[in-house]
């Protein structure tokens, strides 16, 4: 999970690629660095 002290956090759903693509329902807050490095989808608005 993201360290979370950056200013550009966004709500996302992490996407795991192995063993097969799987999008989690849990919303996490990721900074730009994490969003650029790890697969994810934007979280649906509450
Ligand atoms: Zn981060």
XYZ file of N, CA, C and O and ligand atoms in Angstrom:
185
model
N 0.850 -1.197 0.000
C 0.000 0.000 0.000
C 0.883 1.243 0.000
O 2.004 1.235 0.488
N 0.353 2.295 -0.519
C 1.094 3.546 -0.673
C 1.438 4.158 0.690
O 0.710 4.040 1.649
N 2.586 4.836 0.724
C 2.995 5.506 1.952
C 2.008 6.587 2.335
O 1.712 6.781 3.498
N 1.523 7.333 1.367
C 0.376 8.187 1.584
C 0.641 9.574 2.123
O -0.261 10.196 2.644
N 1.867 10.097 2.004
C 2.102 11.449 2.499
C 2.272 12.441 1.345
O 2.618 13.590 1.551
N 2.031 11.991 0.141
C 2.152 12.879 -1.015
C 0.879 13.710 -1.180
O -0.154 13.408 -0.587
N 0.974 14.744 -1.992
C -0.185 15.624 -2.158
C -1.119 15.166 -3.270
O -2.234 15.633 -3.364
N -0.600 14.276 -4.131
C -1.391 13.918 -5.315
C -2.002 12.529 -5.187
O -1.987 11.738 -6.099
N -2.554 12.229 -4.005
C -3.160 10.918 -3.802
C -4.474 10.801 -4.562
O -5.226 11.765 -4.691
N -4.732 9.595 -5.081
C -6.005 9.308 -5.738
C -6.531 7.980 -5.227
O -5.771 7.091 -4.886
N -7.863 7.854 -5.201
C -8.479 6.580 -4.831
C -8.398 5.625 -6.011
O -8.798 5.965 -7.125
N -7.886 4.435 -5.785
C -7.743 3.461 -6.860
C -8.138 2.081 -6.370
O -8.233 1.829 -5.171
N -8.379 1.188 -7.314
C -8.511 -0.234 -7.020
C -7.280 -0.928 -7.571
O -7.013 -0.868 -8.759
N -6.512 -1.568 -6.709
C -5.323 -2.266 -7.172
C -5.719 -3.423 -8.077
O -6.708 -4.108 -7.824
N -4.948 -3.665 -9.127
C -5.190 -4.784 -10.028
C -4.018 -5.750 -9.936
O -2.880 -5.370 -10.206
N -4.298 -6.984 -9.540
C -3.272 -8.013 -9.512
C -3.285 -8.759 -10.841
O -4.333 -9.148 -11.338
N -2.087 -8.965 -11.414
C -2.000 -9.591 -12.736
C -1.765 -11.096 -12.652
O -1.957 -11.807 -13.628
N -1.317 -11.583 -11.510
C -1.032 -13.004 -11.374
C -1.796 -13.571 -10.192
O -1.931 -12.895 -9.185
N -2.261 -14.824 -10.280
C -2.135 -15.735 -11.413
C -3.008 -15.343 -12.591
O -2.778 -15.804 -13.691
N -3.998 -14.488 -12.363
C -4.801 -13.972 -13.464
C -5.289 -12.597 -13.050
O -5.380 -12.293 -11.861
N -5.586 -11.734 -14.045
C -6.013 -10.376 -13.694
C -7.170 -10.384 -12.709
O -8.153 -11.073 -12.889
N -7.023 -9.610 -11.662
C -8.046 -9.568 -10.629
C -8.072 -8.167 -10.033
O -7.076 -7.697 -9.490
N -9.189 -7.518 -10.153
C -9.313 -6.174 -9.584
C -9.981 -6.262 -8.222
O -11.021 -6.890 -8.065
N -9.340 -5.658 -7.244
C -9.890 -5.702 -5.892
C -10.957 -4.634 -5.701
O -10.930 -3.591 -6.346
N -11.884 -4.907 -4.808
C -12.925 -3.936 -4.502
C -12.459 -2.921 -3.472
O -13.066 -1.883 -3.296
N -11.382 -3.260 -2.773
C -10.891 -2.355 -1.739
C -10.279 -1.104 -2.358
O -9.422 -1.193 -3.223
N -10.717 0.046 -1.915
C -10.177 1.307 -2.413
C -8.940 1.683 -1.614
O -8.962 1.661 -0.385
N -7.867 1.994 -2.332
C -6.643 2.446 -1.691
C -6.313 3.828 -2.227
O -6.735 4.204 -3.311
N -5.544 4.586 -1.445
C -5.116 5.903 -1.904
C -3.653 5.846 -2.301
O -2.795 5.594 -1.469
N -3.391 6.080 -3.585
C -2.045 5.976 -4.126
C -1.574 7.325 -4.630
O -2.343 8.083 -5.236
N -0.284 7.588 -4.446
C 0.311 8.797 -5.000
C 0.666 8.561 -6.467
O 0.558 7.456 -6.985
N 1.112 9.628 -7.127
C 1.441 9.531 -8.541
C 2.503 8.478 -8.796
O 2.425 7.733 -9.770
N 3.493 8.395 -7.926
C 4.578 7.433 -8.120
C 4.042 6.008 -8.151
O 4.388 5.221 -9.029
N 3.194 5.668 -7.195
C 2.623 4.327 -7.159
C 1.723 4.101 -8.366
O 1.739 3.021 -8.962
N 0.930 5.105 -8.733
C 0.016 4.947 -9.859
C 0.767 4.740 -11.156
O 0.249 4.118 -12.089
N 1.990 5.265 -11.237
C 2.766 5.110 -12.458
C 3.499 3.777 -12.499
O 3.937 3.350 -13.553
N 3.616 3.101 -11.349
C 4.419 1.874 -11.295
C 3.578 0.609 -11.235
O 4.013 -0.448 -11.684
N 2.382 0.686 -10.661
C 1.629 -0.539 -10.411
C 0.287 -0.504 -11.116
O -0.354 0.559 -11.196
N -0.160 -1.673 -11.600
C -1.447 -1.737 -12.298
C -2.602 -1.445 -11.356
O -2.611 -1.901 -10.214
N -3.558 -0.667 -11.830
C -4.703 -0.311 -11.011
C -5.780 0.275 -11.905
O -5.554 0.575 -13.061
N -6.967 0.426 -11.361
C -8.051 1.139 -12.038
C -8.523 2.244 -11.124
O -8.518 2.091 -9.903
N -8.937 3.381 -11.684
C -9.486 4.445 -10.830
C -10.684 3.919 -10.049
O -11.507 3.185 -10.594
N -10.742 4.265 -8.789
C -11.853 3.816 -7.969
C -13.139 4.512 -8.405
O -13.128 5.680 -8.775
N -14.243 3.776 -8.358
C -15.533 4.366 -8.692
C -15.904 5.396 -7.636
O -15.672 5.179 -6.452
N -16.466 6.521 -8.064
C -16.900 7.536 -7.099
C -17.873 6.956 -6.088
O -18.728 6.151 -6.450
N -17.750 7.343 -4.856
C -18.611 6.794 -3.810
C -20.055 7.174 -4.051
O -20.331 8.267 -4.538
Zn 2.593 6.029 -3.258
